[in-house]
XYZ file of C-alpha atoms in Angstrom:
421
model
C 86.999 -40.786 -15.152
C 89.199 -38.588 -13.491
C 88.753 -35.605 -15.931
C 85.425 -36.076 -15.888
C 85.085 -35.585 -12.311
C 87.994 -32.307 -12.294
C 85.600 -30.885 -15.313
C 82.496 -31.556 -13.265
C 78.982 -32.482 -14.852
C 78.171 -30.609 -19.087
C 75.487 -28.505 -18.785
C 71.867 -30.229 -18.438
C 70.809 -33.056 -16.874
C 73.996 -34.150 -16.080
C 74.314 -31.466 -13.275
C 71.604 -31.899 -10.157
C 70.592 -28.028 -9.809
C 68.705 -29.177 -13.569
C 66.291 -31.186 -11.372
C 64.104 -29.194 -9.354
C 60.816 -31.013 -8.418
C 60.777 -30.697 -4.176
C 59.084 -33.755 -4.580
C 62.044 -36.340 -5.232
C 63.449 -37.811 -2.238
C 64.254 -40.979 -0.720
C 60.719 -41.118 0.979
C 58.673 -41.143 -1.861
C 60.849 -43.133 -3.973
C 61.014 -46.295 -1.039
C 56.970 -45.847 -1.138
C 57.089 -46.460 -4.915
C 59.697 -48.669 -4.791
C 58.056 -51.359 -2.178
C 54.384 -51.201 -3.847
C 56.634 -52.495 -6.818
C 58.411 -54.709 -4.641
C 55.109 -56.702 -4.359
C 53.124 -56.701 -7.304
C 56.300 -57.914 -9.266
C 56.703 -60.641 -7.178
C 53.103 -61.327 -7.728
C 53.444 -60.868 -11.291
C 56.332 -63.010 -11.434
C 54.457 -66.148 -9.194
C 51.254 -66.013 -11.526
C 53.203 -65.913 -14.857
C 55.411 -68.951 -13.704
C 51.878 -70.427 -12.688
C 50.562 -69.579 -16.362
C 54.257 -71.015 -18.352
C 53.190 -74.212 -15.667
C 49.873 -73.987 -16.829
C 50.866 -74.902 -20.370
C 52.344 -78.664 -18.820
C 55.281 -77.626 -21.093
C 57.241 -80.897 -20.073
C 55.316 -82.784 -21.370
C 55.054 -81.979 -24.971
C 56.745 -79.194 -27.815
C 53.635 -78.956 -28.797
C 52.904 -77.232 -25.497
C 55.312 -74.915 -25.358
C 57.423 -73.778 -28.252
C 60.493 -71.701 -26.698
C 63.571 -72.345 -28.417
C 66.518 -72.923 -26.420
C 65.013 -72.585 -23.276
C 67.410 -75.127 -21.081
C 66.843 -75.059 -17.487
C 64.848 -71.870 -17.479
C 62.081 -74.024 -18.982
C 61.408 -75.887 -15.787
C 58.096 -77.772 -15.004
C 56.685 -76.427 -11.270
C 53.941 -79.470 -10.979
C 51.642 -81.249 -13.546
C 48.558 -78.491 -13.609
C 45.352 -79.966 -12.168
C 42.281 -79.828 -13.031
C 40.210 -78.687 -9.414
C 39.766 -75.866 -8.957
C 38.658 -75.439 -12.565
C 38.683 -71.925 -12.153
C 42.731 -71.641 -10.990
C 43.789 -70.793 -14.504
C 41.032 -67.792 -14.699
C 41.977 -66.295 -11.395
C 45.812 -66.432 -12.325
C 45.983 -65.639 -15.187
C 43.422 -62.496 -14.524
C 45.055 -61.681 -11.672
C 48.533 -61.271 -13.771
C 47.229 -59.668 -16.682
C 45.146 -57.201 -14.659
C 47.785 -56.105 -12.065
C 50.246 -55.654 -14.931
C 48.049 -52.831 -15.918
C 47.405 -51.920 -12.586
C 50.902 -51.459 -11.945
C 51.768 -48.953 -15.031
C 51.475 -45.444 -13.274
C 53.407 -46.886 -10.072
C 56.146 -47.983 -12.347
C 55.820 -44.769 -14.366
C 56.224 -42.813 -11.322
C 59.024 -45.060 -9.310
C 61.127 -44.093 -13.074
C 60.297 -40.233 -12.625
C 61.505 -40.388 -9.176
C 64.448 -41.702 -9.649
C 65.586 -40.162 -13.065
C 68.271 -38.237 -11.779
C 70.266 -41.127 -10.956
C 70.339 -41.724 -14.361
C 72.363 -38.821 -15.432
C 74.816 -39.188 -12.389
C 78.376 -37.280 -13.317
C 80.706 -39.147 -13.873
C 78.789 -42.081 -15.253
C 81.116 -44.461 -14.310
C 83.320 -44.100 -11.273
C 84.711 -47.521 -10.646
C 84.317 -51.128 -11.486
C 81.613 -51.813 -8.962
C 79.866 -48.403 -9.890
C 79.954 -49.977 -13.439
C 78.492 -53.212 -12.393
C 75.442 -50.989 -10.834
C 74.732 -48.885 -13.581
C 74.641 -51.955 -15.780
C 71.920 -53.571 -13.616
C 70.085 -50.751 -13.751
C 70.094 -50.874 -17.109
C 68.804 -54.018 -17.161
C 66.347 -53.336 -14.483
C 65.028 -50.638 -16.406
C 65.251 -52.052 -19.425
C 63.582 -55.223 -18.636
C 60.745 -53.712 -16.823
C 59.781 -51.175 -19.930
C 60.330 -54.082 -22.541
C 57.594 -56.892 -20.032
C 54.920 -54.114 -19.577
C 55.048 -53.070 -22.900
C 55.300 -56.525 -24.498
C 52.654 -57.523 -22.023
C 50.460 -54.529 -22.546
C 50.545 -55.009 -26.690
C 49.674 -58.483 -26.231
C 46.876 -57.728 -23.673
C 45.293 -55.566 -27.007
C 46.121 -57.877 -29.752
C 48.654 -55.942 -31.412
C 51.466 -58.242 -32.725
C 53.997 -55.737 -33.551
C 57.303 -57.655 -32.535
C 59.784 -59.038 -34.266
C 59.206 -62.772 -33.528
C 56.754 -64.459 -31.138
C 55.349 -62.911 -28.020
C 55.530 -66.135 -25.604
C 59.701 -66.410 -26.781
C 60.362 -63.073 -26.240
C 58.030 -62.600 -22.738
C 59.715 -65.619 -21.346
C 63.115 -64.607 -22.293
C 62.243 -60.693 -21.355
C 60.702 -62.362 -17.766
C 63.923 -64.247 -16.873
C 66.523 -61.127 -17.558
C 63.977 -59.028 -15.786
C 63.559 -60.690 -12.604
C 67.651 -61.369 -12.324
C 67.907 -57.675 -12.255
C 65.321 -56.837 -10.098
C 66.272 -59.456 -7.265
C 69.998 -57.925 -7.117
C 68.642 -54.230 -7.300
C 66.112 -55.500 -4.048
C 68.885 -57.238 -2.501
C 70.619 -53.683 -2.147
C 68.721 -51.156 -2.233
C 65.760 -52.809 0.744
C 67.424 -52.101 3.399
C 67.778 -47.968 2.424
C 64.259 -48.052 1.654
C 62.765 -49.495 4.629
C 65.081 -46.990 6.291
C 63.377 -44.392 4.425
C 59.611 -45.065 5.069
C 60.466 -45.971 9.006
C 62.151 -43.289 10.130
C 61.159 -40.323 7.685
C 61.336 -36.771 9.636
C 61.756 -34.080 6.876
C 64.159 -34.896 3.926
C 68.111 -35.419 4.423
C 69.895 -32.090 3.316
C 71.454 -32.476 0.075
C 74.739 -34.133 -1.065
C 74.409 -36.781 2.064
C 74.479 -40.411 1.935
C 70.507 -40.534 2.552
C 69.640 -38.216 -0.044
C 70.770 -40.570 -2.070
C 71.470 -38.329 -5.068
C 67.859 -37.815 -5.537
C 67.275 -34.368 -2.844
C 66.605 -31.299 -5.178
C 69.736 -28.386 -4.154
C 67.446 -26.123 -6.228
C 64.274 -27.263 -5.530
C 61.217 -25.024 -7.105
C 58.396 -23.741 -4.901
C 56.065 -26.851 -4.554
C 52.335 -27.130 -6.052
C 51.570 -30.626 -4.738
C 52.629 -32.603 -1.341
C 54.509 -35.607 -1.420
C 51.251 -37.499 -0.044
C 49.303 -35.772 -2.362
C 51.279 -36.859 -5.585
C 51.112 -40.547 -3.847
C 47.596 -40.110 -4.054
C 47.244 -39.064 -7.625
C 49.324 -42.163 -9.059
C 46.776 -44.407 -6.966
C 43.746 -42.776 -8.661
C 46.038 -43.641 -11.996
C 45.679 -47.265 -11.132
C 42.296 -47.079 -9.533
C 40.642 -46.201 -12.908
C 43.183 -48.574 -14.871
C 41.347 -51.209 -12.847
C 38.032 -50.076 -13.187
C 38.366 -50.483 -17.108
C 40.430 -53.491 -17.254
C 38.851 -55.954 -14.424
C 35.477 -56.602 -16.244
C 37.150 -58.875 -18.986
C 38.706 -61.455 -16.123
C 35.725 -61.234 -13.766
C 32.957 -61.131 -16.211
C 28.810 -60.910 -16.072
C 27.458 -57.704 -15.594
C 31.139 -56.084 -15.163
C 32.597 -56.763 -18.897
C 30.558 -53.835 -19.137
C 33.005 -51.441 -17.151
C 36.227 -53.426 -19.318
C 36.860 -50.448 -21.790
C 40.565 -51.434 -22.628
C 38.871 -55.032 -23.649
C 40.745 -54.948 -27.498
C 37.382 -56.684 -28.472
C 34.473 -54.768 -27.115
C 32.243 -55.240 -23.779
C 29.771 -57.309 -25.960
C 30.286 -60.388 -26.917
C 27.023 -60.979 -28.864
C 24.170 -62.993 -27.751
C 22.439 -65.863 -27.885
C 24.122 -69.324 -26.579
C 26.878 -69.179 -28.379
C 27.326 -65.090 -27.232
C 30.371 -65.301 -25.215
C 33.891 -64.406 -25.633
C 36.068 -65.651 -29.540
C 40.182 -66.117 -29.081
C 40.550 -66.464 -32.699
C 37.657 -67.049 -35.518
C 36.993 -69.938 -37.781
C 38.188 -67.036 -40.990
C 41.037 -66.124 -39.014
C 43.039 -69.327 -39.131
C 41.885 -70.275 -42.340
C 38.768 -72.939 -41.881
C 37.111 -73.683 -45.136
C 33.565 -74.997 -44.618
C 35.228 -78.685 -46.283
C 36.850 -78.915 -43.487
C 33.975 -79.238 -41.430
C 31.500 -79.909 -43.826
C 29.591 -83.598 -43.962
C 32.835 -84.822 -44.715
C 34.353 -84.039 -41.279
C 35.462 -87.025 -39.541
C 36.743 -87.726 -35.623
C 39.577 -90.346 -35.829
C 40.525 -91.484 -32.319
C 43.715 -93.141 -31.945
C 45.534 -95.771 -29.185
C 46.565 -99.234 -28.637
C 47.447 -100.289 -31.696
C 43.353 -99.500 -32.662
C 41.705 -96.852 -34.384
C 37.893 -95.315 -34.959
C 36.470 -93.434 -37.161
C 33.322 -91.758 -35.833
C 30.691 -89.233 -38.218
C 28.938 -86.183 -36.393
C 25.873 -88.342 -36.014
C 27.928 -91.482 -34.453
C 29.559 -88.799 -31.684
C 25.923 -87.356 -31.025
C 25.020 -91.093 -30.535
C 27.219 -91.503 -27.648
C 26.510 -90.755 -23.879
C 26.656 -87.233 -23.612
C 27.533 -85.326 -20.522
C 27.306 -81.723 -19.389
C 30.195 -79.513 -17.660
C 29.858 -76.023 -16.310
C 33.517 -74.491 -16.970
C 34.467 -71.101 -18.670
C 37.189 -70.505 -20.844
C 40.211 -68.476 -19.710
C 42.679 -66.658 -22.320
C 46.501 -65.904 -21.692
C 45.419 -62.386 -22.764
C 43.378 -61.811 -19.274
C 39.912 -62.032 -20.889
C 37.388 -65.031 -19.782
C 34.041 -65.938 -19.630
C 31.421 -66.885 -16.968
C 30.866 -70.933 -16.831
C 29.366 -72.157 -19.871
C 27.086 -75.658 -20.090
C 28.908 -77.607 -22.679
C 27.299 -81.096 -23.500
C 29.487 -83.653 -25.442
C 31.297 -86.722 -24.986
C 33.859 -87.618 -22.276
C 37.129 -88.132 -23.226
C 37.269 -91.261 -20.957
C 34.257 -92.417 -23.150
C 36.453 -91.605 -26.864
C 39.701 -93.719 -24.859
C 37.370 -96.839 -24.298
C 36.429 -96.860 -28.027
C 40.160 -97.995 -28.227
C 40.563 -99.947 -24.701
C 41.676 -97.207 -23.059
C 38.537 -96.409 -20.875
C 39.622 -97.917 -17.670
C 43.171 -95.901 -17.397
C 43.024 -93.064 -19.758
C 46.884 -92.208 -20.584
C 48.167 -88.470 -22.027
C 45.940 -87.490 -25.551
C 47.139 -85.668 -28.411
C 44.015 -83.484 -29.993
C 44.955 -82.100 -33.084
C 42.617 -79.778 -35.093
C 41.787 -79.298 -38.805
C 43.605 -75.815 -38.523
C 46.563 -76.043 -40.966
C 48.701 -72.983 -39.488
C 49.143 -70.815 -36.799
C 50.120 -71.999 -33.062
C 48.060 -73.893 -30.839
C 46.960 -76.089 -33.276
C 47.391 -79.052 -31.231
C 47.903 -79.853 -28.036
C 48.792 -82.391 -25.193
C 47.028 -83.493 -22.254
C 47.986 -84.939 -19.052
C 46.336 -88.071 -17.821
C 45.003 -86.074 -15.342
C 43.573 -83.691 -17.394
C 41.888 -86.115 -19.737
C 40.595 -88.698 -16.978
C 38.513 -85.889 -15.733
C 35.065 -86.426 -15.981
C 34.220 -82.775 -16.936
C 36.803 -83.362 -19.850
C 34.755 -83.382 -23.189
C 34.717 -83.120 -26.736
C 32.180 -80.588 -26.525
C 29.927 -80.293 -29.735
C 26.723 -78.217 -28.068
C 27.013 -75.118 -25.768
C 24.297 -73.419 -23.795
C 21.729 -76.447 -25.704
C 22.880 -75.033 -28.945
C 25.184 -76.625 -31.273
C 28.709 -75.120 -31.565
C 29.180 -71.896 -33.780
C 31.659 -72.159 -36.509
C 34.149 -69.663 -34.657
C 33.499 -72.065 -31.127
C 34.749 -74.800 -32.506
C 31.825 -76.510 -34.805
C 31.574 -79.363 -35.298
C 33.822 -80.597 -32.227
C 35.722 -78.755 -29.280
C 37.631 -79.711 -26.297
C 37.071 -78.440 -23.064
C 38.665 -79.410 -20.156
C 38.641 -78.099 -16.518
C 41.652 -75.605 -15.723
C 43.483 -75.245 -18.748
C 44.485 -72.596 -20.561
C 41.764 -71.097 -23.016
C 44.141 -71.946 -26.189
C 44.636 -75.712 -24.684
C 40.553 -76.196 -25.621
C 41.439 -76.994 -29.300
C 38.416 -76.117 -31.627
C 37.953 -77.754 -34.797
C 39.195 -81.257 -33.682
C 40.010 -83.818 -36.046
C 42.022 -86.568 -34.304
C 42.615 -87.620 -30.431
C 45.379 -89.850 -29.981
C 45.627 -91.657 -26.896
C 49.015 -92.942 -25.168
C 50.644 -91.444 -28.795
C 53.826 -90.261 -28.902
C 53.368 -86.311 -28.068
């Protein structure tokens, strides 16, 4: 360390006259830095809300992280009112993760000078900071762009997406609670009592003051303004999948098109009947409903379920991936109704629905007693007064009010009530 600093900085970035934007400066970079400061935090609260949504104590059916320990905790069992919670989180999320891109792209640009400080290491504590930053940086680049791929379908990582967001989330957030923890005070300092840039080489330039600076094309206000247009239009084409109707028009980043088809069954597909491997056996005549509980079991044909009191609900479907749809009248059988085929009408306990998909995740799922004592809760087998498409779930679909768009298992087989989950 000490050479280093007797040599001084190698030619390049390393030395600050090699950064000359008369832009950079603690001003702009607080301004940046505090946008961040709260859509983070938001992004943080609604994708704890969405890992909650999941009820992922209550089942590893629900949620699948390996290893998780005490980072997996449960906030509260999710409920079912308002049934449109899930949609508004999760779109929220989703939607200001995008938002958020050119502010982060531009708090990194501001900044990027402290990354080639000389010497790179000038103590133990100076080690401990750049090694946050690291993971600050780090983190934040690996969530938007894990986020961002998953947002447009396109699996590219090595392993699942939930494991490695959750995991990605956690490291993340550590980092960017110590970097806040230091660096607020500085830049509320910065945006209070801003009156011209501090010269350079002080403690409030902050490493980041041009000595060189080149004649400037833009103001600092100016260049604030353009990376708010950046997100302006970012919303514009992204905000039309989560709010839906006449806007899905305006969603151009939506990885599956603004049309969805038409007709009853013309609303938004997670994953189609092909996809995941549904052979028309499967649900065929032969297809059978086997409820399950109390020692009791029934077997119920299409016709027998259709035979039953049906009921209508009014609920959309929400995706982890940001998309959902307006509410759609589903007509089908309550779950209380399926629990009292067993004795279970009166207090409906937890249900396992498990569908005649043979791979891929989500196949099954568990839900809370809350969740399946609702009366909007049904095994849905019309839509819109059509029967169910193949790739909505014909013959037999769950819906239920709140929960996560994969937690409405299509295709289902078997509901076991009070089972072990």
């Amino acid at each position: 360390m000490e050479r280093a600093r007797t040599s001084g900085p190698p030619p390049g970035p390393f030395r600050p006259e090699f950064w000359r934007s008369p832009l950079r400066g603690p001003w702009l970079t607080a301004v940046f830095g505090l946008m961040l400061l709260v859509g983070i935090t938001v992004l943080f609260v609604t994708g704890l809300v969405s890992y909650a949504a999941y009820n992922p104590d209550l089942s590893a059916v629900n949620d699948q992280t390996p290893d998780k320990g005490w980072l997996g905790f449960s906030l509260f069992p999710w409920p079912t009112s308002p049934y449109w919670l899930y949609r508004v989180t999760q779109g929220v999320h989703v939607t200001l993760g995008i938002v958020l891109v050119p502010v982060l792209l531009a708090k990194l640009w501001s900044v990027i000078p402290k990354l080639f400080e000389w010497p790179p290491v000038r103590s133990a504590a100076h080690g401990l900071e750049r090694l946050s930053l690291l993971l600050l940086v780090g983190g934040a680049g690996f969530e938007f762009v894990t986020g961002i791929l998953n947002v447009q379908l396109h699996y590219v990582f090595p392993g699942s997406f939930y494991t490695l967001h959750f995991y990605g989330a956690w490291v993340f957030i550590g980092a960017f609670v110590v970097h806040v923890a230091f660096r607020l005070p500085r830049a509320l300092r910065a945006v209070r009592h801003r009156t011209g840039e501090p010269a350079v080489g002080t403690k409030d330039a902050a490493g980041l003051v041009s000595p060189r600076p080149a004649a400037p094309t833009i103001s600092r206000r100016g260049a604030l303004g353009m990376v708010g247009l950046g997100s302006l239009v970012l919303l514009a084409v992204t905000v039309g999948q989560s709010v839906g109707g006449w806007f899905r028009q305006t969603a151009l980043l939506a990885p599956r098109g603004q049309d969805p088809g038409s007709g009853p069954n013309g609303f938004q597909i997670n994953k189609t009947a092909a996809s995941v491997g549904i052979r028309p056996s499967d649900i065929g005549p032969a297809w059978r409903l086997t409820v399950r509980g109390a020692g009791r079991q029934v077997d119920l044909t299409y016709d027998q379920l259709l035979a039953l009191p049906q009921n209508d609900s009014s609920l959309p479907i929400a995706c982890v991936e940001g998309w959902s749809t307006s509410d759609q009248r589903w007509s089908g059988v309550r779950l209380t109704d399926l629990a009292a085929l067993v004795g279970l009408g009166t207090n409906t306990p937890q249900v396992l629905v498990e569908s005649v998909q043979r791979g891929g995740s989500f196949r099954s799922v568990v839900l809370r007693e809350n969740q399946a004592r609702d009366a909007r809760s049904l095994l849905a087998m019309r839509v819109n007064g059509a029967v169910l498409s193949h790739d909505h779930g014909y013959p037999a679909r769950v819906i239920v009010p709140g929960a996560p768009g994969v937690h409405n298992t299509k295709w289902v087989t078997r509901l076991t009530f009070g089972g072990p989950a």
